[in-house]
Amino acid sequence: MQGVGAETTGMEGRTTTIIRTVGDVIDARAITTVFQPIVRLDSWNHRRHEVVGYEALTRGPAGTPWEEPLRLFAAAAEAGRLAELDWVCRAGAYRAAIDAGLPVGLTLFVNAEPAALGAPCPPDLAPTILDAQLRLRVVTEMTERAIADDPAALLTAAEACRGSGWGVALDDVGAEPASLSVMPFVHPDVVKLDRHLTQQPGGAYAARVVNAVVAYAERTGAAVLAEGIETEQHLAGALGLGATLGQGWLFDRPGPLPPDVAERRCSLSVPLVAPPAPTGGRTPYEIVAARRPTAEATKRMLLPLSHYLETKAQDPAEPPMLLASFQEGAHFTRATARRYSAIAETAALVAVLGTELPSAPAPGVRGTAFAGNDPLRGEWNVIVVGPHFAGALVARDLADTGPQERRRFTYALTYDRDLVLDAARALLHWIVPT
């Protein structure tokens, strides 16, 4: 294509760059950041509102095919440079906020791809990233689709953000039913309701989302933020959904930060909730058995308990996650594969672990192989987590010889949601990118 001259603001200031490809955009750091305010909904009165923060939104060079962010990120992904672009956009947002004097009392919301957070930071951007960690209060936004793409990266990214003293938001909640089961694993400080819920808050589906989000917020103290508030009617819908924060055209359209942003203050900052305790490399059995009594049973006795939990994973209205470890890959039989593949048609995530398992042992099922000396090889775990239901069967092999159905295990069965989530988080850390 013919090159387009674009005056852009990169990390080093305003320059004029000829843009011919998406690579030129990335190389020149040729992105612009605009900001949309996030407000306290209970402060809205006669078109006045209290701003608690801003969401940073990326724009590509004006007049190019990559001006719109969706096209820009799609082209970068096709070129194999998505992670670098993600770093460029985040650094650009941080630099613009720092240069404008955004006070630490106001929270900056910045979108990120979890996989990109695990990629090395380009050296030229490192000073800006460090400056942001020292001078800004940031909440990093992630979407629920990452749990199926790369659950280990999503959990690692969330932990890294908290390690920097920053918060995490789960974006577009309600856009897909699977996002409701993802919430407790991301453990977001802010739950962002998808704009379609805000603008069409009635109906059974919205009610399911509201119940799950309110239950999560009640347990953790997380804030609920409604996106897409464009009218007074949308504002009423957001309040009806239980949102305390909001953003949308009713309050302001995206643009530069206000000239007086450095002097602005808010009476209540966006809350950051206590993170889940680290699993410390423990297995699901070790986590549950430390807090619940164990019993002894044969495989034949435990199979009905396992099958019962699997049936609880078959809920298309509120899709849960099903995580299971089978010791040996051979224990994931054809019959089991058929059951799990059927569950995967509606579940948020179905993942299985065992020795010599392929990455896709059945249609829709994510597989992870571990080594013969891995601690998980001695365990049989079946864990189901949905928006409201949570259950786990954890068992340790007593190393019997003889017929399979007579093999003995020590086991525990729990429906304590917090304990089940701890066990599930531990198992998710074994699931590696395909």
GROMACS .gro file of C-alpha atoms in nm:
model
  434
    1MET     CA    1   0.000   0.000   0.000
    2GLN     CA    2   0.108   0.363  -0.039
    3GLY     CA    3   0.257   0.504   0.279
    4VAL     CA    4   0.049   0.736   0.496
    5GLY     CA    5   0.216   1.025   0.676
    6ALA     CA    6   0.094   1.042   1.033
    7GLU     CA    7   0.190   1.284   1.307
    8THR     CA    8   0.211   1.066   1.613
    9THR     CA    9   0.313   1.084   1.974
   10GLY     CA   10   0.555   0.803   2.056
   11MET     CA   11   0.761   0.740   2.369
   12GLU     CA   12   1.009   1.012   2.269
   13GLY     CA   13   0.762   1.284   2.175
   14ARG     CA   14   0.579   1.407   1.863
   15THR     CA   15   0.721   1.288   1.532
   16THR     CA   16   0.608   1.249   1.173
   17THR     CA   17   0.629   0.890   1.051
   18ILE     CA   18   0.548   0.721   0.722
   19ILE     CA   19   0.319   0.426   0.803
   20ARG     CA   20   0.303   0.147   0.544
   21THR     CA   21   0.248  -0.162   0.761
   22VAL     CA   22   0.137  -0.252   1.109
   23GLY     CA   23   0.504  -0.318   1.177
   24ASP     CA   24   0.571   0.051   1.110
   25VAL     CA   25   0.307   0.142   1.368
   26ILE     CA   26   0.474  -0.078   1.629
   27ASP     CA   27   0.832   0.021   1.541
   28ALA     CA   28   0.748   0.392   1.562
   29ARG     CA   29   0.541   0.343   1.881
   30ALA     CA   30   0.283   0.534   1.677
   31ILE     CA   31  -0.020   0.503   1.902
   32THR     CA   32  -0.237   0.758   2.077
   33THR     CA   33  -0.414   0.711   2.410
   34VAL     CA   34  -0.755   0.856   2.491
   35PHE     CA   35  -0.929   0.833   2.827
   36GLN     CA   36  -1.287   0.775   2.940
   37PRO     CA   37  -1.390   0.862   3.296
   38ILE     CA   38  -1.514   0.604   3.545
   39VAL     CA   39  -1.761   0.750   3.793
   40ARG     CA   40  -1.942   0.669   4.114
   41LEU     CA   41  -2.301   0.604   4.014
   42ASP     CA   42  -2.439   0.721   4.348
   43SER     CA   43  -2.279   1.063   4.283
   44TRP     CA   44  -2.487   1.134   3.969
   45ASN     CA   45  -2.701   1.440   4.033
   46HIS     CA   46  -2.818   1.689   3.772
   47ARG     CA   47  -2.552   1.577   3.529
   48ARG     CA   48  -2.275   1.609   3.789
   49HIS     CA   49  -2.067   1.309   3.891
   50GLU     CA   50  -1.758   1.214   4.087
   51VAL     CA   51  -1.477   1.064   3.880
   52VAL     CA   52  -1.283   0.782   4.050
   53GLY     CA   53  -1.057   0.694   3.757
   54TYR     CA   54  -1.012   0.669   3.382
   55GLU     CA   55  -0.991   0.384   3.132
   56ALA     CA   56  -0.710   0.420   2.879
   57LEU     CA   57  -0.811   0.337   2.521
   58THR     CA   58  -0.568   0.295   2.232
   59ARG     CA   59  -0.600   0.447   1.885
   60GLY     CA   60  -0.372   0.380   1.590
   61PRO     CA   61  -0.245   0.651   1.352
   62ALA     CA   62  -0.531   0.856   1.208
   63GLY     CA   63  -0.601   0.796   0.841
   64THR     CA   64  -0.444   0.449   0.835
   65PRO     CA   65  -0.613   0.107   0.822
   66TRP     CA   66  -0.499   0.053   1.182
   67GLU     CA   67  -0.666   0.356   1.338
   68GLU     CA   68  -0.936   0.136   1.495
   69PRO     CA   69  -0.797  -0.075   1.783
   70LEU     CA   70  -0.964  -0.400   1.676
   71ARG     CA   71  -0.800  -0.383   1.333
   72LEU     CA   72  -0.471  -0.276   1.485
   73PHE     CA   73  -0.455  -0.570   1.726
   74ALA     CA   74  -0.578  -0.819   1.467
   75ALA     CA   75  -0.306  -0.711   1.224
   76ALA     CA   76  -0.041  -0.728   1.497
   77ALA     CA   77  -0.151  -1.080   1.589
   78GLU     CA   78  -0.129  -1.185   1.224
   79ALA     CA   79   0.221  -1.038   1.206
   80GLY     CA   80   0.327  -1.221   1.523
   81ARG     CA   81   0.382  -0.898   1.716
   82LEU     CA   82   0.077  -0.885   1.945
   83ALA     CA   83   0.278  -0.896   2.269
   84GLU     CA   84   0.502  -0.607   2.162
   85LEU     CA   85   0.203  -0.397   2.058
   86ASP     CA   86   0.039  -0.469   2.394
   87TRP     CA   87   0.350  -0.340   2.574
   88VAL     CA   88   0.354  -0.031   2.350
   89CYS     CA   89  -0.011   0.047   2.424
   90ARG     CA   90   0.024   0.003   2.799
   91ALA     CA   91   0.342   0.210   2.813
   92GLY     CA   92   0.175   0.479   2.604
   93ALA     CA   93  -0.118   0.492   2.846
   94TYR     CA   94   0.112   0.511   3.148
   95ARG     CA   95   0.326   0.785   2.995
   96ALA     CA   96   0.023   0.996   2.898
   97ALA     CA   97  -0.122   0.963   3.250
   98ILE     CA   98   0.210   1.048   3.416
   99ASP     CA   99   0.271   1.349   3.190
  100ALA     CA  100  -0.080   1.479   3.267
  101GLY     CA  101  -0.014   1.445   3.640
  102LEU     CA  102  -0.284   1.187   3.713
  103PRO     CA  103  -0.291   1.171   4.095
  104VAL     CA  104  -0.252   0.839   4.274
  105GLY     CA  105  -0.601   0.886   4.422
  106LEU     CA  106  -0.751   0.831   4.077
  107THR     CA  107  -0.728   0.481   3.930
  108LEU     CA  108  -0.604   0.416   3.578
  109PHE     CA  109  -0.769   0.119   3.402
  110VAL     CA  110  -0.549  -0.031   3.129
  111ASN     CA  111  -0.630  -0.328   2.904
  112ALA     CA  112  -0.379  -0.611   2.868
  113GLU     CA  113  -0.343  -0.947   2.701
  114PRO     CA  114  -0.239  -1.198   2.972
  115ALA     CA  115   0.006  -1.373   2.738
  116ALA     CA  116   0.173  -1.039   2.664
  117LEU     CA  117   0.230  -0.974   3.035
  118GLY     CA  118   0.451  -1.281   3.037
  119ALA     CA  119   0.656  -1.159   2.740
  120PRO     CA  120   0.972  -0.953   2.798
  121CYS     CA  121   0.926  -0.578   2.807
  122PRO     CA  122   1.097  -0.400   2.514
  123PRO     CA  123   1.403  -0.222   2.659
  124ASP     CA  124   1.298   0.124   2.539
  125LEU     CA  125   0.969   0.096   2.730
  126ALA     CA  126   1.116  -0.031   3.058
  127PRO     CA  127   1.175   0.317   3.213
  128THR     CA  128   0.810   0.408   3.157
  129ILE     CA  129   0.689   0.082   3.312
  130LEU     CA  130   0.904   0.138   3.620
  131ASP     CA  131   0.790   0.500   3.645
  132ALA     CA  132   0.427   0.385   3.632
  133GLN     CA  133   0.480   0.134   3.913
  134LEU     CA  134   0.611   0.415   4.131
  135ARG     CA  135   0.364   0.689   4.038
  136LEU     CA  136   0.029   0.541   3.930
  137ARG     CA  137  -0.255   0.337   4.079
  138VAL     CA  138  -0.341   0.090   3.802
  139VAL     CA  139  -0.610  -0.174   3.751
  140THR     CA  140  -0.524  -0.409   3.464
  141GLU     CA  141  -0.823  -0.531   3.262
  142MET     CA  142  -0.835  -0.887   3.127
  143THR     CA  143  -1.109  -1.074   2.941
  144GLU     CA  144  -1.249  -1.417   3.027
  145ARG     CA  145  -1.153  -1.569   2.690
  146ALA     CA  146  -0.795  -1.611   2.819
  147ILE     CA  147  -0.897  -1.887   3.061
  148ALA     CA  148  -0.963  -2.123   2.771
  149ASP     CA  149  -0.674  -1.996   2.557
  150ASP     CA  150  -0.410  -2.014   2.829
  151PRO     CA  151  -0.534  -2.048   3.189
  152ALA     CA  152  -0.184  -2.066   3.336
  153ALA     CA  153  -0.091  -1.733   3.170
  154LEU     CA  154  -0.411  -1.570   3.299
  155LEU     CA  155  -0.343  -1.673   3.659
  156THR     CA  156   0.023  -1.578   3.635
  157ALA     CA  157  -0.064  -1.239   3.487
  158ALA     CA  158  -0.316  -1.165   3.763
  159GLU     CA  159  -0.062  -1.260   4.029
  160ALA     CA  160   0.205  -1.043   3.864
  161CYS     CA  161  -0.025  -0.740   3.866
  162ARG     CA  162  -0.096  -0.787   4.235
  163GLY     CA  163   0.275  -0.837   4.300
  164SER     CA  164   0.326  -0.483   4.166
  165GLY     CA  165   0.063  -0.352   4.405
  166TRP     CA  166  -0.188  -0.306   4.123
  167GLY     CA  167  -0.539  -0.439   4.082
  168VAL     CA  168  -0.716  -0.662   3.830
  169ALA     CA  169  -1.048  -0.619   3.649
  170LEU     CA  170  -1.239  -0.887   3.459
  171ASP     CA  171  -1.382  -0.724   3.148
  172ASP     CA  172  -1.699  -0.798   2.948
  173VAL     CA  173  -1.857  -1.014   3.219
  174GLY     CA  174  -2.188  -1.142   3.091
  175ALA     CA  175  -2.092  -1.130   2.725
  176GLU     CA  176  -2.040  -1.505   2.745
  177PRO     CA  177  -2.186  -1.736   3.012
  178ALA     CA  178  -1.840  -1.883   3.072
  179SER     CA  179  -1.717  -1.559   3.228
  180LEU     CA  180  -1.916  -1.627   3.545
  181SER     CA  181  -1.710  -1.937   3.624
  182VAL     CA  182  -1.386  -1.757   3.543
  183MET     CA  183  -1.440  -1.483   3.803
  184PRO     CA  184  -1.314  -1.662   4.114
  185PHE     CA  185  -0.992  -1.772   3.941
  186VAL     CA  186  -0.903  -1.424   3.820
  187HIS     CA  187  -1.026  -1.295   4.161
  188PRO     CA  188  -1.083  -0.947   4.017
  189ASP     CA  189  -1.094  -0.631   4.224
  190VAL     CA  190  -1.344  -0.493   3.973
  191VAL     CA  191  -1.609  -0.683   3.775
  192LYS     CA  192  -1.698  -0.498   3.455
  193LEU     CA  193  -2.047  -0.581   3.329
  194ASP     CA  194  -2.076  -0.603   2.952
  195ARG     CA  195  -2.254  -0.310   2.785
  196HIS     CA  196  -2.531  -0.533   2.652
  197LEU     CA  197  -2.639  -0.612   3.008
  198THR     CA  198  -2.640  -0.244   3.098
  199GLN     CA  199  -2.850  -0.152   2.798
  200GLN     CA  200  -3.081  -0.457   2.816
  201PRO     CA  201  -3.091  -0.548   3.186
  202GLY     CA  202  -3.413  -0.752   3.187
  203GLY     CA  203  -3.465  -1.123   3.136
  204ALA     CA  204  -3.353  -1.455   3.278
  205TYR     CA  205  -2.996  -1.435   3.149
  206ALA     CA  206  -2.935  -1.096   3.307
  207ALA     CA  207  -3.076  -1.230   3.632
  208ARG     CA  208  -2.829  -1.521   3.629
  209VAL     CA  209  -2.539  -1.283   3.569
  210VAL     CA  210  -2.651  -1.047   3.844
  211ASN     CA  211  -2.687  -1.330   4.095
  212ALA     CA  212  -2.339  -1.464   4.019
  213VAL     CA  213  -2.173  -1.122   4.022
  214VAL     CA  214  -2.344  -1.009   4.341
  215ALA     CA  215  -2.250  -1.336   4.511
  216TYR     CA  216  -1.887  -1.289   4.412
  217ALA     CA  217  -1.880  -0.922   4.514
  218GLU     CA  218  -2.044  -1.006   4.847
  219ARG     CA  219  -1.779  -1.271   4.924
  220THR     CA  220  -1.480  -1.060   4.821
  221GLY     CA  221  -1.570  -0.692   4.843
  222ALA     CA  222  -1.506  -0.639   4.471
  223ALA     CA  223  -1.657  -0.339   4.295
  224VAL     CA  224  -1.912  -0.383   4.015
  225LEU     CA  225  -1.873  -0.151   3.716
  226ALA     CA  226  -2.128  -0.115   3.436
  227GLU     CA  227  -2.005  -0.029   3.087
  228GLY     CA  228  -2.196   0.138   2.805
  229ILE     CA  229  -2.405   0.386   3.006
  230GLU     CA  230  -2.526   0.626   2.738
  231THR     CA  231  -2.868   0.738   2.866
  232GLU     CA  232  -3.052   0.794   3.195
  233GLN     CA  233  -3.234   0.468   3.123
  234HIS     CA  234  -2.904   0.284   3.098
  235LEU     CA  235  -2.800   0.441   3.428
  236ALA     CA  236  -3.115   0.309   3.592
  237GLY     CA  237  -3.043  -0.034   3.445
  238ALA     CA  238  -2.687  -0.028   3.579
  239LEU     CA  239  -2.806   0.059   3.928
  240GLY     CA  240  -3.063  -0.219   3.905
  241LEU     CA  241  -2.783  -0.463   3.820
  242GLY     CA  242  -2.603  -0.371   4.143
  243ALA     CA  243  -2.327  -0.163   3.985
  244THR     CA  244  -2.162   0.105   4.199
  245LEU     CA  245  -1.928   0.235   3.928
  246GLY     CA  246  -1.996   0.313   3.563
  247GLN     CA  247  -1.863   0.452   3.238
  248GLY     CA  248  -2.016   0.557   2.909
  249TRP     CA  249  -2.113   0.848   2.689
  250LEU     CA  250  -2.364   0.978   2.945
  251PHE     CA  251  -2.067   1.090   3.154
  252ASP     CA  252  -1.817   1.171   2.878
  253ARG     CA  253  -1.673   1.038   2.553
  254PRO     CA  254  -1.312   0.922   2.525
  255GLY     CA  255  -1.062   1.205   2.486
  256PRO     CA  256  -0.756   1.364   2.644
  257LEU     CA  257  -0.730   1.382   3.021
  258PRO     CA  258  -0.874   1.709   3.161
  259PRO     CA  259  -0.620   1.993   3.193
  260ASP     CA  260  -0.686   2.010   3.569
  261VAL     CA  261  -0.665   1.633   3.631
  262ALA     CA  262  -0.363   1.676   3.861
  263GLU     CA  263  -0.578   1.876   4.105
  264ARG     CA  264  -0.874   1.639   4.100
  265ARG     CA  265  -0.959   1.429   4.405
  266CYS     CA  266  -1.219   1.163   4.481
  267SER     CA  267  -1.376   1.082   4.817
  268LEU     CA  268  -1.363   0.704   4.764
  269SER     CA  269  -1.099   0.515   4.566
  270VAL     CA  270  -1.168   0.200   4.365
  271PRO     CA  271  -1.121  -0.082   4.620
  272LEU     CA  272  -0.853  -0.350   4.587
  273VAL     CA  273  -0.958  -0.679   4.747
  274ALA     CA  274  -0.741  -0.923   4.938
  275PRO     CA  275  -0.584  -1.174   4.695
  276PRO     CA  276  -0.630  -1.550   4.738
  277ALA     CA  277  -0.364  -1.725   4.940
  278PRO     CA  278  -0.091  -1.885   4.725
  279THR     CA  279  -0.113  -2.262   4.683
  280GLY     CA  280   0.259  -2.300   4.747
  281GLY     CA  281   0.300  -2.576   4.490
  282ARG     CA  282   0.073  -2.811   4.684
  283THR     CA  283  -0.150  -3.063   4.508
  284PRO     CA  284  -0.530  -3.063   4.537
  285TYR     CA  285  -0.521  -3.362   4.772
  286GLU     CA  286  -0.266  -3.192   4.998
  287ILE     CA  287  -0.476  -2.874   5.011
  288VAL     CA  288  -0.806  -3.044   5.093
  289ALA     CA  289  -0.671  -3.319   5.322
  290ALA     CA  290  -0.504  -3.055   5.539
  291ARG     CA  291  -0.846  -2.912   5.626
  292ARG     CA  292  -1.088  -3.204   5.593
  293PRO     CA  293  -1.089  -3.559   5.734
  294THR     CA  294  -1.001  -3.836   5.489
  295ALA     CA  295  -1.143  -4.186   5.450
  296GLU     CA  296  -1.037  -4.500   5.265
  297ALA     CA  297  -1.228  -4.647   4.970
  298THR     CA  298  -1.179  -4.855   4.659
  299LYS     CA  299  -1.190  -4.717   4.309
  300ARG     CA  300  -1.523  -4.893   4.261
  301MET     CA  301  -1.669  -4.699   4.553
  302LEU     CA  302  -1.529  -4.366   4.433
  303LEU     CA  303  -1.642  -4.390   4.070
  304PRO     CA  304  -2.007  -4.296   4.147
  305LEU     CA  305  -1.884  -3.990   4.341
  306SER     CA  306  -1.670  -3.888   4.043
  307HIS     CA  307  -1.957  -3.938   3.799
  308TYR     CA  308  -2.190  -3.732   4.016
  309LEU     CA  309  -1.953  -3.437   4.008
  310GLU     CA  310  -1.921  -3.473   3.632
  311THR     CA  311  -2.299  -3.442   3.598
  312LYS     CA  312  -2.284  -3.114   3.790
  313ALA     CA  313  -2.057  -2.983   3.514
  314GLN     CA  314  -2.340  -3.025   3.262
  315ASP     CA  315  -2.519  -2.692   3.309
  316PRO     CA  316  -2.553  -2.497   2.983
  317ALA     CA  317  -2.726  -2.206   3.158
  318GLU     CA  318  -2.436  -2.145   3.398
  319PRO     CA  319  -2.141  -2.328   3.240
  320PRO     CA  320  -1.891  -2.451   3.500
  321MET     CA  321  -1.528  -2.554   3.476
  322LEU     CA  322  -1.433  -2.923   3.504
  323LEU     CA  323  -1.075  -3.005   3.599
  324ALA     CA  324  -0.957  -3.363   3.649
  325SER     CA  325  -0.633  -3.553   3.695
  326PHE     CA  326  -0.628  -3.925   3.612
  327GLN     CA  327  -0.277  -4.034   3.715
  328GLU     CA  328  -0.208  -4.233   3.397
  329GLY     CA  329  -0.321  -4.116   3.056
  330ALA     CA  330  -0.453  -4.469   3.000
  331HIS     CA  331  -0.715  -4.406   3.271
  332PHE     CA  332  -0.875  -4.145   3.045
  333THR     CA  333  -1.066  -4.420   2.863
  334ARG     CA  334  -1.276  -4.392   2.549
  335ALA     CA  335  -1.593  -4.387   2.760
  336THR     CA  336  -1.451  -4.110   2.977
  337ALA     CA  337  -1.341  -3.919   2.669
  338ARG     CA  338  -1.696  -3.931   2.530
  339ARG     CA  339  -1.842  -3.802   2.859
  340TYR     CA  340  -1.592  -3.519   2.888
  341SER     CA  341  -1.629  -3.421   2.524
  342ALA     CA  342  -2.006  -3.393   2.571
  343ILE     CA  343  -1.953  -3.176   2.879
  344ALA     CA  344  -1.708  -2.957   2.686
  345GLU     CA  345  -1.983  -2.858   2.442
  346THR     CA  346  -2.125  -2.621   2.704
  347ALA     CA  347  -1.867  -2.596   2.985
  348ALA     CA  348  -1.643  -2.293   3.036
  349LEU     CA  349  -1.336  -2.516   3.038
  350VAL     CA  350  -1.275  -2.892   3.052
  351ALA     CA  351  -0.915  -2.986   3.128
  352VAL     CA  352  -0.760  -3.322   3.213
  353LEU     CA  353  -0.413  -3.419   3.329
  354GLY     CA  354  -0.220  -3.745   3.328
  355THR     CA  355   0.096  -3.910   3.201
  356GLU     CA  356   0.129  -3.930   2.822
  357LEU     CA  357  -0.186  -3.730   2.752
  358PRO     CA  358  -0.203  -3.537   2.423
  359SER     CA  359  -0.293  -3.169   2.424
  360ALA     CA  360  -0.639  -3.253   2.285
  361PRO     CA  361  -0.734  -3.601   2.416
  362ALA     CA  362  -1.097  -3.553   2.309
  363PRO     CA  363  -1.291  -3.289   2.113
  364GLY     CA  364  -1.316  -2.973   2.322
  365VAL     CA  365  -1.103  -3.115   2.604
  366ARG     CA  366  -0.768  -2.959   2.698
  367GLY     CA  367  -0.501  -3.213   2.794
  368THR     CA  368  -0.180  -3.172   2.991
  369ALA     CA  369   0.083  -3.442   3.035
  370PHE     CA  370   0.305  -3.457   3.342
  371ALA     CA  371   0.615  -3.660   3.416
  372GLY     CA  372   0.612  -4.002   3.576
  373ASN     CA  373   0.766  -3.864   3.896
  374ASP     CA  374   0.522  -3.571   3.926
  375PRO     CA  375   0.331  -3.553   4.258
  376LEU     CA  376   0.004  -3.554   4.065
  377ARG     CA  377   0.074  -3.906   3.941
  378GLY     CA  378  -0.030  -4.036   4.282
  379GLU     CA  379  -0.363  -3.850   4.281
  380TRP     CA  380  -0.708  -3.879   4.130
  381ASN     CA  381  -0.889  -3.544   4.137
  382VAL     CA  382  -1.223  -3.429   3.996
  383ILE     CA  383  -1.309  -3.064   4.057
  384VAL     CA  384  -1.614  -2.870   3.935
  385VAL     CA  385  -1.657  -2.495   3.981
  386GLY     CA  386  -1.956  -2.296   3.858
  387PRO     CA  387  -2.099  -1.955   3.944
  388HIS     CA  388  -2.270  -2.106   4.251
  389PHE     CA  389  -2.186  -2.479   4.269
  390ALA     CA  390  -1.842  -2.600   4.373
  391GLY     CA  391  -1.737  -2.956   4.456
  392ALA     CA  392  -1.417  -3.158   4.465
  393LEU     CA  393  -1.322  -3.523   4.500
  394VAL     CA  394  -0.952  -3.559   4.583
  395ALA     CA  395  -0.791  -3.901   4.631
  396ARG     CA  396  -0.442  -4.041   4.687
  397ASP     CA  397  -0.348  -4.382   4.552
  398LEU     CA  398  -0.237  -4.636   4.816
  399ALA     CA  399  -0.036  -4.820   4.548
  400ASP     CA  400  -0.227  -5.149   4.558
  401THR     CA  401  -0.168  -5.415   4.297
  402GLY     CA  402  -0.442  -5.625   4.151
  403PRO     CA  403  -0.771  -5.547   3.972
  404GLN     CA  404  -0.833  -5.180   3.894
  405GLU     CA  405  -1.168  -5.155   4.071
  406ARG     CA  406  -1.018  -5.288   4.397
  407ARG     CA  407  -0.738  -5.034   4.413
  408ARG     CA  408  -0.761  -4.840   4.739
  409PHE     CA  409  -0.738  -4.463   4.790
  410THR     CA  410  -0.753  -4.224   5.079
  411TYR     CA  411  -0.995  -3.951   4.976
  412ALA     CA  412  -1.186  -3.642   5.080
  413LEU     CA  413  -1.501  -3.491   4.935
  414THR     CA  414  -1.575  -3.122   4.987
  415TYR     CA  415  -1.830  -2.863   4.881
  416ASP     CA  416  -1.668  -2.579   5.072
  417ARG     CA  417  -1.641  -2.321   4.795
  418ASP     CA  418  -1.324  -2.154   4.917
  419LEU     CA  419  -1.151  -2.490   4.966
  420VAL     CA  420  -1.263  -2.615   4.625
  421LEU     CA  421  -1.132  -2.295   4.464
  422ASP     CA  422  -0.795  -2.341   4.632
  423ALA     CA  423  -0.773  -2.696   4.496
  424ALA     CA  424  -0.881  -2.583   4.149
  425ARG     CA  425  -0.626  -2.300   4.141
  426ALA     CA  426  -0.354  -2.549   4.229
  427LEU     CA  427  -0.455  -2.781   3.946
  428LEU     CA  428  -0.477  -2.494   3.697
  429HIS     CA  429  -0.111  -2.414   3.755
  430TRP     CA  430  -0.023  -2.754   3.604
  431ILE     CA  431  -0.207  -2.665   3.283
  432VAL     CA  432   0.048  -2.525   3.040
  433PRO     CA  433   0.001  -2.349   2.703
  434THR     CA  434  -0.054  -2.575   2.404
   0.00000   0.00000   0.00000
